[in-house]
Coordinates of C-alpha atoms in Angstrom, one line a residue:
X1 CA 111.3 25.7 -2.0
X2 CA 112.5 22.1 -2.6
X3 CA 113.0 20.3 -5.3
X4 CA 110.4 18.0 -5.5
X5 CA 107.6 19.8 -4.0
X6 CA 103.5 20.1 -4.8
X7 CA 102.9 23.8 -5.7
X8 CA 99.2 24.9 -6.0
X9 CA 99.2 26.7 -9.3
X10 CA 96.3 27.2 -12.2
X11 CA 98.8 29.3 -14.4
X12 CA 101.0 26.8 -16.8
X13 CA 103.8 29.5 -17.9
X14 CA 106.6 29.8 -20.1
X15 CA 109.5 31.8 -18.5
X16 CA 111.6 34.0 -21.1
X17 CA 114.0 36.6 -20.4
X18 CA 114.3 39.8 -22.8
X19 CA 114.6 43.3 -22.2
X20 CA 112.9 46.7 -22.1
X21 CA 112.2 49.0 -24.8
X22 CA 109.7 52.1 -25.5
X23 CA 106.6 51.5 -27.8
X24 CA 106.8 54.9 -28.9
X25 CA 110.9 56.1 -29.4
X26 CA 111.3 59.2 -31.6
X27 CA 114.4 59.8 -33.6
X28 CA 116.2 63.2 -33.4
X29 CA 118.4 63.7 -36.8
X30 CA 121.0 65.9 -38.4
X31 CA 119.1 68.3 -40.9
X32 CA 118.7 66.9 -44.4
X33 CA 118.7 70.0 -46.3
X34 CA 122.6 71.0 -45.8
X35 CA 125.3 69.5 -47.6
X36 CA 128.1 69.6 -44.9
X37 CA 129.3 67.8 -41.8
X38 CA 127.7 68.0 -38.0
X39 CA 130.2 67.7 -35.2
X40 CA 128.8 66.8 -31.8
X41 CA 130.0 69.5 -29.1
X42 CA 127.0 68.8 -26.6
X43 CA 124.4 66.0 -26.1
X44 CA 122.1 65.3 -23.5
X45 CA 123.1 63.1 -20.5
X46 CA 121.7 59.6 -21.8
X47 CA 119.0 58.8 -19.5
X48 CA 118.2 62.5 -18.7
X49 CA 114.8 63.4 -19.0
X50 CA 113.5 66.1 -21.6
X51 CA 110.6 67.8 -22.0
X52 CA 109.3 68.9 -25.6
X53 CA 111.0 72.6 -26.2
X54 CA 114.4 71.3 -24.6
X55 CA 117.5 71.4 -26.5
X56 CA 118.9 68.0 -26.6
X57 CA 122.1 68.4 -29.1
X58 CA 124.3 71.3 -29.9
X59 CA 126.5 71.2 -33.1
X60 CA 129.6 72.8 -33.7
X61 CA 128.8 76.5 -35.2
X62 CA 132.4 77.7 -36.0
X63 CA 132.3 76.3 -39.1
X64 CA 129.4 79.0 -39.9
X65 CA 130.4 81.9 -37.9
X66 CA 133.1 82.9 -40.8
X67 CA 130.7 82.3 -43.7
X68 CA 128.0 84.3 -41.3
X69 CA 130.4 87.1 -41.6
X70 CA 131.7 86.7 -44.9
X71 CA 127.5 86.9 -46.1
X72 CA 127.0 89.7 -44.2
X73 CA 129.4 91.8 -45.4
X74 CA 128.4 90.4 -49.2
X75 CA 124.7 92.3 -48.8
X76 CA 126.5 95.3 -47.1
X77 CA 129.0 95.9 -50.2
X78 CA 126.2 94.6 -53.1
X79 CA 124.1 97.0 -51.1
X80 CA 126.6 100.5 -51.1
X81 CA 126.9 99.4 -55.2
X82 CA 123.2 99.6 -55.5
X83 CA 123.6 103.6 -53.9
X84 CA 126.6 104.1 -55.6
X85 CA 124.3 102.7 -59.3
X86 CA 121.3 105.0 -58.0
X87 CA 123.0 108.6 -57.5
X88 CA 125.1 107.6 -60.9
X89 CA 121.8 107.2 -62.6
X90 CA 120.3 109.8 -60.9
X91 CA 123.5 112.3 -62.2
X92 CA 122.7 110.8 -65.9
X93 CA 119.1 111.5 -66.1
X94 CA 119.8 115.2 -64.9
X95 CA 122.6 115.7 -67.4
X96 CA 119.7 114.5 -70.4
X97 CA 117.1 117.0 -68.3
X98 CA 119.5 119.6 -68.7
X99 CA 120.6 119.1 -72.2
X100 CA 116.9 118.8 -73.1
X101 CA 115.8 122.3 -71.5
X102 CA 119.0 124.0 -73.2
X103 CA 117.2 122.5 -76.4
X104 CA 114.2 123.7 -75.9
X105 CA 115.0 127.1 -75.1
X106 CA 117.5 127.2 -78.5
X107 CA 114.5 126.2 -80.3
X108 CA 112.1 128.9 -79.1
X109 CA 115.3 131.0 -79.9
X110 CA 115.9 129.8 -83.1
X111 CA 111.7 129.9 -84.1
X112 CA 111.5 133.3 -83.0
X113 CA 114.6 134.8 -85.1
X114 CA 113.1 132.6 -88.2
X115 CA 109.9 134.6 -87.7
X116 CA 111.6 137.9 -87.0
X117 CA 113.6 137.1 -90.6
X118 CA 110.4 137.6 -92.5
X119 CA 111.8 141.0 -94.2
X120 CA 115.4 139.4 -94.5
X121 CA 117.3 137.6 -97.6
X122 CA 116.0 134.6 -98.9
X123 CA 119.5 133.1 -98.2
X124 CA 119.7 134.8 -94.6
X125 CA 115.9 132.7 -94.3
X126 CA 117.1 129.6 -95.2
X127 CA 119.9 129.6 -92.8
X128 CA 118.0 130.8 -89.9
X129 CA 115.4 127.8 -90.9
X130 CA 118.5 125.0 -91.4
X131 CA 119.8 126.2 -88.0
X132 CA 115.7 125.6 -86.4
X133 CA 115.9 122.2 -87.7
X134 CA 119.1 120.7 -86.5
X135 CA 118.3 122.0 -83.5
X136 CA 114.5 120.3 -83.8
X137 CA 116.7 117.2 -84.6
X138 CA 118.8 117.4 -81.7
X139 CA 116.3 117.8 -79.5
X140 CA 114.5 114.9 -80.4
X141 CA 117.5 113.0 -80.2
X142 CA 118.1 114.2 -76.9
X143 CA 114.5 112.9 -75.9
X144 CA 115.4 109.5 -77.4
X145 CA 118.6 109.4 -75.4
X146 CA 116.7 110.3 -72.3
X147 CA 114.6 107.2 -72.4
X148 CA 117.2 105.2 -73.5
X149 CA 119.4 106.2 -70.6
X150 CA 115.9 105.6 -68.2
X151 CA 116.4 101.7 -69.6
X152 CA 120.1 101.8 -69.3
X153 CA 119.1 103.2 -65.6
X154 CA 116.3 100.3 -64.8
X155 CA 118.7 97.7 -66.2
X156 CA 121.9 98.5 -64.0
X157 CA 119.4 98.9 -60.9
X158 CA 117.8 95.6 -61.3
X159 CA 120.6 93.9 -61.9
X160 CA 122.2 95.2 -58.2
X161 CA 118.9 94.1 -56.8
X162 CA 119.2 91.0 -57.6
X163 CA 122.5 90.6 -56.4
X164 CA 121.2 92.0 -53.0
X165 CA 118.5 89.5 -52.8
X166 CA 120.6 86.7 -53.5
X167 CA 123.0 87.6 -50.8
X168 CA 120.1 88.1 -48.6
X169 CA 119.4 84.9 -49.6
X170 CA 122.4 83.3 -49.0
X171 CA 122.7 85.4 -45.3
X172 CA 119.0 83.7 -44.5
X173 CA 120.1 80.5 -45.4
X174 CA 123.5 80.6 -43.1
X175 CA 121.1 82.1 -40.1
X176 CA 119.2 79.2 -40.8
X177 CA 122.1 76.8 -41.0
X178 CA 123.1 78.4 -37.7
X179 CA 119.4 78.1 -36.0
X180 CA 119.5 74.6 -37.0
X181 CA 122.7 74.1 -35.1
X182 CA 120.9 73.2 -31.8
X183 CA 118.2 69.9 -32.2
X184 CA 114.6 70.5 -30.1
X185 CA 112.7 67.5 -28.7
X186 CA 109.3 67.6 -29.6
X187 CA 108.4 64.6 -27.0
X188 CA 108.4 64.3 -23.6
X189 CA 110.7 61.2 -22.5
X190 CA 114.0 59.4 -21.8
X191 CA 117.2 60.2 -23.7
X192 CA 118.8 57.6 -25.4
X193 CA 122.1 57.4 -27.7
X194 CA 122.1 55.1 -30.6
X195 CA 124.6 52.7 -31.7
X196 CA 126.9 53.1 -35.1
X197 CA 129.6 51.1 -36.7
X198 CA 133.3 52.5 -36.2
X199 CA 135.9 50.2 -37.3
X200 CA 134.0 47.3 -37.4
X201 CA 132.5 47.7 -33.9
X202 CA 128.9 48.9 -32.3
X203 CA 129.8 52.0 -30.5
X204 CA 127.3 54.5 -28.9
X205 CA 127.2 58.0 -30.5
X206 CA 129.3 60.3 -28.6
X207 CA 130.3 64.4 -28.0
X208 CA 132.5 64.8 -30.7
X209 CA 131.5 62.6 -33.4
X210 CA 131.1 64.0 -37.0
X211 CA 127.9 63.2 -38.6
X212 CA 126.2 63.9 -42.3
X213 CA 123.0 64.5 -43.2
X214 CA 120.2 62.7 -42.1
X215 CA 122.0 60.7 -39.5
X216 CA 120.2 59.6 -36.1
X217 CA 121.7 62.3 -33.2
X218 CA 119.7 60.6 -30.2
X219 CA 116.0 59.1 -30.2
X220 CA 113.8 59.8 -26.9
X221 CA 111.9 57.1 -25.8
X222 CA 107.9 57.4 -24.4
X223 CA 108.0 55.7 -20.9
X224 CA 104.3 56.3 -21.0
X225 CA 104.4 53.0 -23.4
X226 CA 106.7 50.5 -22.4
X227 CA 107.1 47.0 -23.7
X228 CA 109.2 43.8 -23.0
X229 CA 110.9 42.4 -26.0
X230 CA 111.3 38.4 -25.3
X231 CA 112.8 35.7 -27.1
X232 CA 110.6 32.5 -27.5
X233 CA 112.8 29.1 -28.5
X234 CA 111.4 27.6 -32.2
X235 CA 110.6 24.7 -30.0
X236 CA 107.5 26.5 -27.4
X237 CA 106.0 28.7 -30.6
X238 CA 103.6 26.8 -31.0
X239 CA 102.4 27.6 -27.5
X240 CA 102.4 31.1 -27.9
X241 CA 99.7 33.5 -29.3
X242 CA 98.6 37.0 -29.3
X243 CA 96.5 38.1 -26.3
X244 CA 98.0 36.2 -24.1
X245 CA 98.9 37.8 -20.3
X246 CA 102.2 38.1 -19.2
X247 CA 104.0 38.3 -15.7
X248 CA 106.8 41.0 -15.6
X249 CA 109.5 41.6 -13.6
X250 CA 112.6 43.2 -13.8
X251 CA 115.7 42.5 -12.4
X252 CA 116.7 45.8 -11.3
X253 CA 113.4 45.5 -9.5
X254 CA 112.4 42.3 -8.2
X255 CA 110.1 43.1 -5.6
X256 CA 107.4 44.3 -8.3
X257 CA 105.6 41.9 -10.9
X258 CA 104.1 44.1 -14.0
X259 CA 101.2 42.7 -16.3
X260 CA 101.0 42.6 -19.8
X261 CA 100.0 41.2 -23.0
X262 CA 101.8 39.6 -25.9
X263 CA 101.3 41.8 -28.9
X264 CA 103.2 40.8 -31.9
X265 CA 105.1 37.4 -32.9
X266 CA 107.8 38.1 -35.1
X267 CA 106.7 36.1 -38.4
X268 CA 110.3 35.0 -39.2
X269 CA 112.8 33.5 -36.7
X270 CA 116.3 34.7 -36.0
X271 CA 119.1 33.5 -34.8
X272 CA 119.8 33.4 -31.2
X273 CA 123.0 34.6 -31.2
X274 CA 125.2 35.1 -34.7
X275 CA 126.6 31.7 -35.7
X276 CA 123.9 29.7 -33.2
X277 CA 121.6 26.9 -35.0
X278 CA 119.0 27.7 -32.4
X279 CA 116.2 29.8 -33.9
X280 CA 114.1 31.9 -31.8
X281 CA 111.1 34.3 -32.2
X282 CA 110.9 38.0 -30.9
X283 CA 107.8 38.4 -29.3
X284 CA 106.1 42.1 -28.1
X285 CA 104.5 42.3 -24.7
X286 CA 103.1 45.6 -23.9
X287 CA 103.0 45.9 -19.9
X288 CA 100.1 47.8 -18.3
X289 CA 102.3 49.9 -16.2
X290 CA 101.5 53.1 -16.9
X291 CA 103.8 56.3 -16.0
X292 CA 106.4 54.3 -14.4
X293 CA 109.5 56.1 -14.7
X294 CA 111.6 53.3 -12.8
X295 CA 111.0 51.7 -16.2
X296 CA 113.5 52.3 -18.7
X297 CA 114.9 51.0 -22.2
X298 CA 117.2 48.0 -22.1
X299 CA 116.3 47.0 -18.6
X300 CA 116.6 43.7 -18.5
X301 CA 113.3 41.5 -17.4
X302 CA 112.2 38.1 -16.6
X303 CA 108.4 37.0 -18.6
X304 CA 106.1 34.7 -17.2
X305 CA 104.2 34.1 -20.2
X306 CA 100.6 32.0 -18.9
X307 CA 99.8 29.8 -21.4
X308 CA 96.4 28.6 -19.7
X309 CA 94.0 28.9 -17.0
X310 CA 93.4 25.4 -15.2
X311 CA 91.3 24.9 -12.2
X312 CA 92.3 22.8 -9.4
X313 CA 95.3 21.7 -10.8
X314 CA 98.8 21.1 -8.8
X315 CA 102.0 21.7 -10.4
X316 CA 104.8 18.7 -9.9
X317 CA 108.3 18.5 -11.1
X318 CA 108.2 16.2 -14.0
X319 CA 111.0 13.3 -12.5
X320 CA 108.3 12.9 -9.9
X321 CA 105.8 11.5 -11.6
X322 CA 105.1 8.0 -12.1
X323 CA 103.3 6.5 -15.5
X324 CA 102.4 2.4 -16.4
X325 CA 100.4 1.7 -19.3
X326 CA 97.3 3.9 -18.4
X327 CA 98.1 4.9 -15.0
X328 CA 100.0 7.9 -13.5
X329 CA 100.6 8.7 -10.2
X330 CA 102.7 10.4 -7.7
X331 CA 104.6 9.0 -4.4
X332 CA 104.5 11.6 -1.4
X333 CA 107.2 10.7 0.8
X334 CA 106.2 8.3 4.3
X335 CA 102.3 8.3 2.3
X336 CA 100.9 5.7 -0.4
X337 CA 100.9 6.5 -4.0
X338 CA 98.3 9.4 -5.3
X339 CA 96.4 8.9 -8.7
X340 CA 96.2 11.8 -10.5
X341 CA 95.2 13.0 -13.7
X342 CA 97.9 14.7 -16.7
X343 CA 96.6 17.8 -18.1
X344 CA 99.6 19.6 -19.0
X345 CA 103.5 19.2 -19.2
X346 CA 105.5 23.0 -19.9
X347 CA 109.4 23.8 -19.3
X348 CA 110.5 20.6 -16.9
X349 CA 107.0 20.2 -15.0
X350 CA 103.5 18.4 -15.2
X351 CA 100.0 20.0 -13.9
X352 CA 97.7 17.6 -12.9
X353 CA 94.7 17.3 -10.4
X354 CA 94.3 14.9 -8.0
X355 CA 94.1 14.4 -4.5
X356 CA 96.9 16.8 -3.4
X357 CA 97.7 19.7 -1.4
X358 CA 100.3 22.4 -1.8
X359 CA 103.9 21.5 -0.3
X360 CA 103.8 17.7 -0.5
X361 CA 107.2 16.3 -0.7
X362 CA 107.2 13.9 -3.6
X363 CA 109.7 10.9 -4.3
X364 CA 112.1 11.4 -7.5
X365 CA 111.0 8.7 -9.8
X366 CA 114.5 6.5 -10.3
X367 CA 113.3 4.7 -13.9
X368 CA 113.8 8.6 -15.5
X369 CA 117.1 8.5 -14.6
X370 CA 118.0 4.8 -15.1

């Protein structure tokens, strides 16, 4: 197209560039719960496309597979104590049984030669009646020793049970540790790695990298819900509002132009660059793309933002028109000068209506540049 040429157009837009990002990106992280490091042996290929159930990070498990053994041989010996404490206890309650029964039968011995002394000595009674009584007293004491060793019994078994259950604890919390070891996606989408500071640098995460707790692994982005993420200048905000349609293209794919729709102004301004006094305003545009899996995060795009809708309106390159007091016009070249009418002026050109067609060659106007 030349330079100084009539287009037809009813769409006064501002042209941004920007990028691609998902609307929905989900965040895969190291496990909070563990105090201890994560290193990276496995990630999915960036850009590879998971499926919720798919295993999208595996973490060293060495580090576990020694305390893994070390637990389970922890129950097994705790456990063999607890047998060795039951057949111990189970040897001390049959030594009270059988002191208990020898006891008894002494007693019925020593009642029945107390009763059979009914003709003997007063003295001879009296001894045979001491001898009933100690043993009376022994045998009660031998009760009394049975339930105390049933305590000491209960006490020493409990005690091994607990230790069991905390090293069956302390196994399920390793084999949990260990399950915990390979990350899941719960979405459907895009892989992508995240960026981290090393030495003073933004570097993308990376097989082998040591992570703590709570640390971002990969996010997977929804390329169901895609959005371009343009920069406006301080200087066209005020032309710019939500609801507004937007032309997309991308550059990877320039024979395709995407609609959309600005979403969100960022409220603050940011610098354009770090160290740049030029302030600029991220701005949302959701595209009505659907499933378009060409479309992926950090492509970069080009945004037609359409600012209005004018009917029958021409747009000219502003150096081509001509202005005197209340007059403006145009010069087509070899023709006589065209009144027209100013409605708009946006990023170096003027829309105005008149009698024009589309592809008139117009005269530069030599005062703008004198």
């Amino acid at each position: 197209m030349q330079v100084n040429t009539v287009v037809s157009d009813s769409l006064p837009m501002l042209h941004e560039t920007g990028q691609l990002e998902s609307i929905e990106t989900f965040n895969i992280n190291v496990p909070m719960r563990w105090n201890m490091e994560y290193r990276i042996v496995r990630l999915a290929p960036e850009g590879s496309f998971v499926q919720p159930g798919d295993t999208v990070v595996h973490f060293d498990m060495q580090p576990l597979q020694d305390r893994l053994s070390q637990a389970k041989k922890e129950l097994q010996k705790v456990r063999q104590e607890l047998k060795q404490v039951l057949e111990q206890n189970a040897l001390a309650l049959e030594t009270q049984y059988k002191t208990i029964e020898r006891l008894k039968m002494q007693y019925q011995i020593d009642s029945t030669r107390l009763a059979n002394a009914r003709y003997e000595s007063k003295t001879t009674r009296e001894q045979f009646a001491l001898e009933l009584e100690k043993t009376r007293l022994q045998l009660q004491r031998a009760f009394q020793n049975l339930e105390a060793q049933k305590i000491i019994n209960a006490a020493k078994e409990r005690l091994k049970r607990i230790k069991i259950e905390q090293a069956r604890i302390k196994l399920d919390r390793i084999l949990l540790m260990k399950d915990e070891m390979k990350l899941i996606s719960d979405h459907a989408g895009i892989v992508i790695y995240p960026y981290y500071r090393s030495s003073g640098r933004k570097v993308k995460i990376k097989e082998g990298e040591v992570l703590f707790p709570g640390s971002t692994v990969i996010q997977v982005a929804n390329l169901k819900r895609m959005k371009a993420v343009v920069t406006i200048n301080e200087v066209d905000r005020s032309f710019i509002k939500e609801g507004q349609k937007v032309k997309i293209t991308v550059v990877a794919y320039p024979d395709t132009v995407f609609s959309g729709e600005v979403v969100n102004i960022a409220r603050v301004a940011t610098e354009e660059r770090k160290g740049s006094t030029v302030k600029v305003y991220p701005v949302d545009v959701y595209l009505d793309s659907g499933a378009n899996y060409r479309l992926k995060p950090g492509l970069s795009v080009r945004a037609g933002i359409i600012l209005d809708t004018l009917k029958n309106t021409f747009r000219v390159p502003n150096w081509c028109l001509f202005q005197k007091t209340n007059q403006t016009w145009i010069e087509p070249l070899g023709q006589k000068k065209i009144p027209v009418e100013l409605i708009f002026r946006m990023d170096g050109f003027s829309y105005v209506r008149g009698a024009l067609r589309d592809g008139m060659v117009l005269k530069s106007n030599r005062m703008i540049y004198e």
